[in-house]
PDB file of C-alpha atoms in Angstrom:
ATOM      1  CA  MET N  17      18.572  32.361 -10.224  1.00  0.00           C
ATOM      2  CA  LYS N  18      18.085  32.331  -6.397  1.00  0.00           C
ATOM      3  CA  GLY N  19      19.095  29.188  -3.982  1.00  0.00           C
ATOM      4  CA  TYR N  20      15.729  28.496  -2.297  1.00  0.00           C
ATOM      5  CA  GLN N  21      13.791  29.597  -5.979  1.00  0.00           C
ATOM      6  CA  LEU N  22      15.784  27.041  -7.578  1.00  0.00           C
ATOM      7  CA  CYS N  23      15.057  24.620  -4.860  1.00  0.00           C
ATOM      8  CA  VAL N  24      11.208  24.857  -5.341  1.00  0.00           C
ATOM      9  CA  SER N  25      11.374  24.994  -9.046  1.00  0.00           C
ATOM     10  CA  LYS N  26      12.571  21.134  -8.793  1.00  0.00           C
ATOM     11  CA  VAL N  27       9.005  20.407  -6.724  1.00  0.00           C
ATOM     12  CA  PRO N  28       6.780  17.892  -8.734  1.00  0.00           C
ATOM     13  CA  ILE N  29       3.829  20.140  -8.508  1.00  0.00           C
ATOM     14  CA  PHE N  30       5.906  23.289 -10.080  1.00  0.00           C
ATOM     15  CA  GLN N  31       7.735  21.384 -12.327  1.00  0.00           C
ATOM     16  CA  ASN N  32       5.825  22.268 -15.530  1.00  0.00           C
ATOM     17  CA  LEU N  33       5.524  25.562 -15.341  1.00  0.00           C
ATOM     18  CA  ASP N  34       7.103  28.532 -17.567  1.00  0.00           C
ATOM     19  CA  ARG N  35       9.287  31.132 -16.300  1.00  0.00           C
ATOM     20  CA  THR N  36       6.540  33.533 -16.237  1.00  0.00           C
ATOM     21  CA  ALA N  37       4.585  31.743 -14.119  1.00  0.00           C
ATOM     22  CA  LEU N  38       7.261  30.440 -12.057  1.00  0.00           C
ATOM     23  CA  GLU N  39       8.368  34.074 -10.661  1.00  0.00           C
ATOM     24  CA  HIS N  40       4.787  34.069  -9.603  1.00  0.00           C
ATOM     25  CA  VAL N  41       5.168  31.622  -7.324  1.00  0.00           C
ATOM     26  CA  PHE N  42       8.685  32.711  -6.068  1.00  0.00           C
ATOM     27  CA  SER N  43       6.842  36.187  -5.473  1.00  0.00           C
ATOM     28  CA  LYS N  44       4.669  34.170  -2.608  1.00  0.00           C
ATOM     29  CA  VAL N  45       7.496  32.004  -0.906  1.00  0.00           C
ATOM     30  CA  HIS N  46       9.373  32.703   2.066  1.00  0.00           C
ATOM     31  CA  SER N  47      12.510  31.339   3.375  1.00  0.00           C
ATOM     32  CA  ASN N  48      13.140  30.189   7.110  1.00  0.00           C
ATOM     33  CA  THR N  49      16.091  28.489   8.893  1.00  0.00           C
ATOM     34  CA  ILE N  50      15.095  25.219  11.276  1.00  0.00           C
ATOM     35  CA  LYS N  51      17.746  24.498  13.819  1.00  0.00           C
ATOM     36  CA  LYS N  52      18.188  21.022  14.764  1.00  0.00           C
ATOM     37  CA  GLY N  53      15.375  19.517  16.784  1.00  0.00           C
ATOM     38  CA  GLU N  54      13.413  22.583  16.237  1.00  0.00           C
ATOM     39  CA  TYR N  55       9.814  21.524  14.899  1.00  0.00           C
ATOM     40  CA  LEU N  56       7.771  22.934  11.728  1.00  0.00           C
ATOM     41  CA  PHE N  57       4.870  22.070  13.085  1.00  0.00           C
ATOM     42  CA  MET N  58       3.105  19.709  15.715  1.00  0.00           C
ATOM     43  CA  ALA N  59       0.453  17.698  15.365  1.00  0.00           C
ATOM     44  CA  GLY N  60      -2.896  19.652  16.351  1.00  0.00           C
ATOM     45  CA  ASP N  61      -1.064  23.254  15.327  1.00  0.00           C
ATOM     46  CA  ASP N  62      -3.392  24.987  13.720  1.00  0.00           C
ATOM     47  CA  VAL N  63      -1.413  25.393   9.869  1.00  0.00           C
ATOM     48  CA  HIS N  64      -2.209  25.774   6.270  1.00  0.00           C
ATOM     49  CA  THR N  65       1.349  26.172   4.495  1.00  0.00           C
ATOM     50  CA  LEU N  66       3.289  24.333   2.102  1.00  0.00           C
ATOM     51  CA  PHE N  67       6.723  23.460   3.345  1.00  0.00           C
ATOM     52  CA  VAL N  68       9.697  22.944   0.890  1.00  0.00           C
ATOM     53  CA  ILE N  69      13.334  21.231   2.419  1.00  0.00           C
ATOM     54  CA  HIS N  70      15.648  23.766   0.570  1.00  0.00           C
ATOM     55  CA  SER N  71      18.756  21.691   2.416  1.00  0.00           C
ATOM     56  CA  GLY N  72      18.819  19.946   5.335  1.00  0.00           C
ATOM     57  CA  LYS N  73      16.645  16.743   6.378  1.00  0.00           C
ATOM     58  CA  VAL N  74      13.276  17.125   8.254  1.00  0.00           C
ATOM     59  CA  ARG N  75      11.541  13.661   9.427  1.00  0.00           C
ATOM     60  CA  ILE N  76       7.637  13.258   9.781  1.00  0.00           C
ATOM     61  CA  PHE N  77       6.315  11.069  12.404  1.00  0.00           C
ATOM     62  CA  ARG N  78       2.830  10.442  14.622  1.00  0.00           C
ATOM     63  CA  LEU N  79       2.825   9.282  17.563  1.00  0.00           C
ATOM     64  CA  THR N  80       0.600   6.067  17.981  1.00  0.00           C
ATOM     65  CA  ASP N  81      -2.070   5.548  21.080  1.00  0.00           C
ATOM     66  CA  GLU N  82       0.700   3.838  22.742  1.00  0.00           C
ATOM     67  CA  GLY N  83       2.706   7.136  22.516  1.00  0.00           C
ATOM     68  CA  GLU N  84       5.158   5.477  20.124  1.00  0.00           C
ATOM     69  CA  GLU N  85       6.449   6.853  17.191  1.00  0.00           C
ATOM     70  CA  GLN N  86       6.015   5.810  13.869  1.00  0.00           C
ATOM     71  CA  LEU N  87       8.143   7.453  11.217  1.00  0.00           C
ATOM     72  CA  ILE N  88       5.878   8.234   8.109  1.00  0.00           C
ATOM     73  CA  ARG N  89       8.796   9.666   5.850  1.00  0.00           C
ATOM     74  CA  ILE N  90      12.302  11.885   5.563  1.00  0.00           C
ATOM     75  CA  LEU N  91      12.325  14.991   3.376  1.00  0.00           C
ATOM     76  CA  ASP N  92      15.055  16.087   1.335  1.00  0.00           C
ATOM     77  CA  HIS N  93      16.236  18.725  -0.923  1.00  0.00           C
ATOM     78  CA  SER N  94      13.098  19.901  -2.638  1.00  0.00           C
ATOM     79  CA  ASP N  95      10.568  16.939  -0.952  1.00  0.00           C
ATOM     80  CA  PHE N  96       7.418  18.895   0.686  1.00  0.00           C
ATOM     81  CA  THR N  97       4.910  18.377   3.381  1.00  0.00           C
ATOM     82  CA  GLY N  98       1.638  20.075   4.517  1.00  0.00           C
ATOM     83  CA  GLU N  99      -0.224  19.873   1.233  1.00  0.00           C
ATOM     84  CA  LEU N 100      -3.098  18.010   3.460  1.00  0.00           C
ATOM     85  CA  THR N 101      -3.685  21.127   5.191  1.00  0.00           C
ATOM     86  CA  LEU N 102      -4.219  23.555   2.014  1.00  0.00           C
ATOM     87  CA  PHE N 103      -7.968  21.939   1.474  1.00  0.00           C
ATOM     88  CA  ASP N 104      -8.919  21.919   4.705  1.00  0.00           C
ATOM     89  CA  ALA N 105     -10.061  24.624   6.584  1.00  0.00           C
ATOM     90  CA  VAL N 106     -11.108  23.570   9.811  1.00  0.00           C
ATOM     91  CA  SER N 107      -8.712  20.299  10.293  1.00  0.00           C
ATOM     92  CA  SER N 108      -5.067  20.950  12.096  1.00  0.00           C
ATOM     93  CA  ALA N 109      -1.783  19.093  11.677  1.00  0.00           C
ATOM     94  CA  GLN N 110      -2.065  15.500  11.841  1.00  0.00           C
ATOM     95  CA  THR N 111       1.858  14.863  12.238  1.00  0.00           C
ATOM     96  CA  TYR N 112       5.099  16.113  13.699  1.00  0.00           C
ATOM     97  CA  ALA N 113       7.606  17.610  11.510  1.00  0.00           C
ATOM     98  CA  GLU N 114      11.052  17.747  13.146  1.00  0.00           C
ATOM     99  CA  ALA N 115      14.432  18.923  11.596  1.00  0.00           C
ATOM    100  CA  ILE N 116      17.000  16.147  12.311  1.00  0.00           C
ATOM    101  CA  GLU N 117      19.779  18.512  10.459  1.00  0.00           C
ATOM    102  CA  ASP N 118      20.025  22.347  10.273  1.00  0.00           C
ATOM    103  CA  SER N 119      17.351  23.277   7.449  1.00  0.00           C
ATOM    104  CA  GLN N 120      16.386  25.627   5.251  1.00  0.00           C
ATOM    105  CA  VAL N 121      12.739  25.772   4.664  1.00  0.00           C
ATOM    106  CA  CYS N 122      10.573  27.434   2.136  1.00  0.00           C
ATOM    107  CA  THR N 123       7.099  28.409   3.066  1.00  0.00           C
ATOM    108  CA  ILE N 124       3.492  29.142   0.808  1.00  0.00           C
ATOM    109  CA  ASP N 125       0.823  29.808   2.669  1.00  0.00           C
ATOM    110  CA  GLN N 126      -2.552  28.593   1.723  1.00  0.00           C
ATOM    111  CA  SER N 127      -3.854  31.841   0.568  1.00  0.00           C
ATOM    112  CA  ALA N 128      -1.392  32.144  -1.894  1.00  0.00           C
ATOM    113  CA  ILE N 129      -1.283  28.772  -3.088  1.00  0.00           C
ATOM    114  CA  HIS N 130      -5.203  28.932  -3.698  1.00  0.00           C
ATOM    115  CA  ALA N 131      -4.692  31.747  -5.724  1.00  0.00           C
ATOM    116  CA  LEU N 132      -1.959  30.260  -7.432  1.00  0.00           C
ATOM    117  CA  ILE N 133      -4.228  27.032  -8.768  1.00  0.00           C
ATOM    118  CA  GLN N 134      -6.620  29.992  -9.851  1.00  0.00           C
ATOM    119  CA  ASP N 135      -4.085  31.407 -12.059  1.00  0.00           C
ATOM    120  CA  TYR N 136      -2.244  27.927 -13.068  1.00  0.00           C
ATOM    121  CA  PRO N 137      -4.838  24.871 -12.801  1.00  0.00           C
ATOM    122  CA  ASP N 138      -2.111  22.325 -13.407  1.00  0.00           C
ATOM    123  CA  ILE N 139      -0.424  23.278 -10.076  1.00  0.00           C
ATOM    124  CA  GLY N 140      -3.848  21.573  -9.106  1.00  0.00           C
ATOM    125  CA  ILE N 141      -3.587  18.563 -10.603  1.00  0.00           C
ATOM    126  CA  LYS N 142       0.227  18.144  -9.756  1.00  0.00           C
ATOM    127  CA  MET N 143      -0.674  18.145  -6.632  1.00  0.00           C
ATOM    128  CA  ILE N 144      -3.782  15.508  -6.714  1.00  0.00           C
ATOM    129  CA  GLU N 145      -1.250  13.151  -8.264  1.00  0.00           C
ATOM    130  CA  GLY N 146       1.270  14.102  -6.035  1.00  0.00           C
ATOM    131  CA  LEU N 147      -1.352  12.978  -3.259  1.00  0.00           C
ATOM    132  CA  ALA N 148      -2.193   9.812  -5.207  1.00  0.00           C
ATOM    133  CA  LYS N 149       1.350   8.919  -5.366  1.00  0.00           C
ATOM    134  CA  ARG N 150       1.709   9.251  -1.218  1.00  0.00           C
ATOM    135  CA  LEU N 151      -1.569   7.284  -0.179  1.00  0.00           C
ATOM    136  CA  ASN N 152      -0.201   4.564  -2.484  1.00  0.00           C
ATOM    137  CA  GLN N 153       2.941   4.452  -0.698  1.00  0.00           C
ATOM    138  CA  THR N 154       1.643   4.230   2.519  1.00  0.00           C
ATOM    139  CA  GLU N 155      -1.351   2.083   1.742  1.00  0.00           C
ATOM    140  CA  SER N 156       1.426  -0.507   0.493  1.00  0.00           C
ATOM    141  CA  MET N 157       3.222  -0.066   3.123  1.00  0.00           C
ATOM    142  CA  THR N 158       0.828  -0.482   5.348  1.00  0.00           C
ATOM    143  CA  THR N 159      -0.047  -4.167   3.612  1.00  0.00           C
ATOM    144  CA  GLN N 160       3.263  -4.738   4.140  1.00  0.00           C
ATOM    145  CA  ILE N 161       3.278  -4.698   7.976  1.00  0.00           C
ATOM    146  CA  ALA N 162       0.170  -6.440   8.262  1.00  0.00           C
ATOM    147  CA  LEU N 163       1.169  -9.609   6.186  1.00  0.00           C
ATOM    148  CA  MET N 164       5.155  -8.970   5.929  1.00  0.00           C
ATOM    149  CA  SER N 165       7.683 -10.764   8.728  1.00  0.00           C
ATOM    150  CA  SER N 166      10.516  -8.388   9.357  1.00  0.00           C
ATOM    151  CA  LYS N 167      12.889  -9.863   7.023  1.00  0.00           C
ATOM    152  CA  GLU N 168      10.570  -9.523   4.699  1.00  0.00           C
ATOM    153  CA  ARG N 169      10.007  -5.933   5.300  1.00  0.00           C
ATOM    154  CA  LEU N 170      13.062  -4.640   4.708  1.00  0.00           C
ATOM    155  CA  MET N 171      13.392  -6.839   1.552  1.00  0.00           C
ATOM    156  CA  ALA N 172      10.908  -4.600   0.447  1.00  0.00           C
ATOM    157  CA  TYR N 173      12.467  -1.608   1.395  1.00  0.00           C
ATOM    158  CA  ILE N 174      15.869  -2.606   0.248  1.00  0.00           C
ATOM    159  CA  GLU N 175      14.275  -3.418  -3.023  1.00  0.00           C
ATOM    160  CA  LEU N 176      12.668  -0.223  -3.678  1.00  0.00           C
ATOM    161  CA  GLU N 177      15.612   2.180  -2.449  1.00  0.00           C
ATOM    162  CA  THR N 178      18.650   0.147  -4.134  1.00  0.00           C
ATOM    163  CA  LYS N 179      20.091   2.177  -7.183  1.00  0.00           C
ATOM    164  CA  ASP N 180      22.710   0.242  -9.344  1.00  0.00           C
ATOM    165  CA  ASN N 181      23.626  -2.494  -6.612  1.00  0.00           C
ATOM    166  CA  ILE N 182      23.674   0.243  -4.047  1.00  0.00           C
ATOM    167  CA  LEU N 183      21.502   0.704  -1.056  1.00  0.00           C
ATOM    168  CA  LYS N 184      22.406   4.368   0.822  1.00  0.00           C
ATOM    169  CA  LEU N 185      19.934   4.576   3.840  1.00  0.00           C
ATOM    170  CA  PRO N 186      18.703   8.013   4.062  1.00  0.00           C
ATOM    171  CA  MET N 187      17.937   7.564   7.881  1.00  0.00           C
ATOM    172  CA  THR N 188      19.227   6.518  10.455  1.00  0.00           C
ATOM    173  CA  LYS N 189      18.481   2.909  11.375  1.00  0.00           C
ATOM    174  CA  LYS N 190      16.563   3.943  14.608  1.00  0.00           C
ATOM    175  CA  HIS N 191      13.960   5.679  12.318  1.00  0.00           C
ATOM    176  CA  LEU N 192      14.074   3.044   9.341  1.00  0.00           C
ATOM    177  CA  ALA N 193      12.927   1.028  12.562  1.00  0.00           C
ATOM    178  CA  THR N 194      10.235   3.241  13.217  1.00  0.00           C
ATOM    179  CA  TYR N 195       9.628   3.424  10.116  1.00  0.00           C
ATOM    180  CA  LEU N 196       9.264  -0.068   9.032  1.00  0.00           C
ATOM    181  CA  SER N 197       7.329  -1.247  12.466  1.00  0.00           C
ATOM    182  CA  MET N 198      10.259  -2.624  14.172  1.00  0.00           C
ATOM    183  CA  GLN N 199      12.344  -2.621  16.973  1.00  0.00           C
ATOM    184  CA  PRO N 200      16.062  -1.264  16.354  1.00  0.00           C
ATOM    185  CA  GLU N 201      17.657  -4.308  18.051  1.00  0.00           C
ATOM    186  CA  THR N 202      14.962  -6.828  15.325  1.00  0.00           C
ATOM    187  CA  LEU N 203      16.270  -4.477  12.532  1.00  0.00           C
ATOM    188  CA  ASN N 204      19.919  -4.323  13.585  1.00  0.00           C
ATOM    189  CA  ARG N 205      19.614  -8.501  13.400  1.00  0.00           C
ATOM    190  CA  THR N 206      17.910  -8.845  10.085  1.00  0.00           C
ATOM    191  CA  PHE N 207      21.164  -6.843   8.745  1.00  0.00           C
ATOM    192  CA  LYS N 208      23.186  -8.761   9.485  1.00  0.00           C
ATOM    193  CA  GLN N 209      21.368 -11.956   9.094  1.00  0.00           C
ATOM    194  CA  LEU N 210      21.236 -10.573   5.269  1.00  0.00           C
ATOM    195  CA  GLU N 211      24.926  -9.849   5.444  1.00  0.00           C
ATOM    196  CA  GLN N 212      25.739 -13.343   6.370  1.00  0.00           C
ATOM    197  CA  GLU N 213      23.427 -15.289   3.671  1.00  0.00           C
ATOM    198  CA  GLY N 214      25.567 -12.905   0.783  1.00  0.00           C
ATOM    199  CA  ILE N 215      22.884 -10.595   0.177  1.00  0.00           C
ATOM    200  CA  LEU N 216      23.917  -7.612   1.404  1.00  0.00           C
ATOM    201  CA  ASP N 217      27.766  -6.616   1.825  1.00  0.00           C
ATOM    202  CA  LYS N 218      28.408  -3.441   4.783  1.00  0.00           C
ATOM    203  CA  ILE N 219      30.290  -0.823   3.337  1.00  0.00           C
ATOM    204  CA  ASN N 220      29.754   1.689   5.810  1.00  0.00           C
ATOM    205  CA  HIS N 221      27.277   1.921   8.484  1.00  0.00           C
ATOM    206  CA  ASN N 222      24.759   3.642   6.550  1.00  0.00           C
ATOM    207  CA  THR N 223      25.454   1.560   2.969  1.00  0.00           C
ATOM    208  CA  TYR N 224      25.625  -1.629   1.704  1.00  0.00           C
ATOM    209  CA  LYS N 225      26.377  -3.211  -1.425  1.00  0.00           C
ATOM    210  CA  VAL N 226      23.515  -5.012  -2.301  1.00  0.00           C
ATOM    211  CA  LEU N 227      24.995  -8.587  -3.714  1.00  0.00           C
ATOM    212  CA  LYS N 228      21.751 -10.677  -4.618  1.00  0.00           C
ATOM    213  CA  ASN N 229      17.755 -10.026  -4.173  1.00  0.00           C
TER     214      ASN N 229
END
């Protein structure tokens, strides 16, 4: 199985398909190389495509009315974006997708996705489940930003991302600051505060051991 095909097969909306169905999906996939700093799409673009990350990293962000960036998520291997535009023939992209590393990206266009859903309804169900999960995450983050202090926001993020008492940041601290709606200086101070309080032990610039939470 080709690398990009293996990647697509790991996407949640395709995971439960049998081999025949997966081969049908693979026949619709195109693979593209995106250099660091290039965009898959920008807000306002007429894009109706599902993008799946095979390798590298892509950040999804939007601009506030004041022109400030608000990070939404960082996409890694087998993550996907673009699903919101697949079912709307009119609206354009509302976010920006920028490669923060050289990336290999697989694409499936809207007409191909619609045909696949007709042939394999489970794809549509999985896509709705994925949209619901992301909506819930967005609503939770909005609540955190509105009600929590900087320390509380970071602690909530740490609890979510820690595995086996290790926090490995999947993004730069600059990007994490925009994701948590904090100034980079505030984020750095908060990290240092948590170290001083014995909650975190810094291993390197993006990895911490979580001592208590």
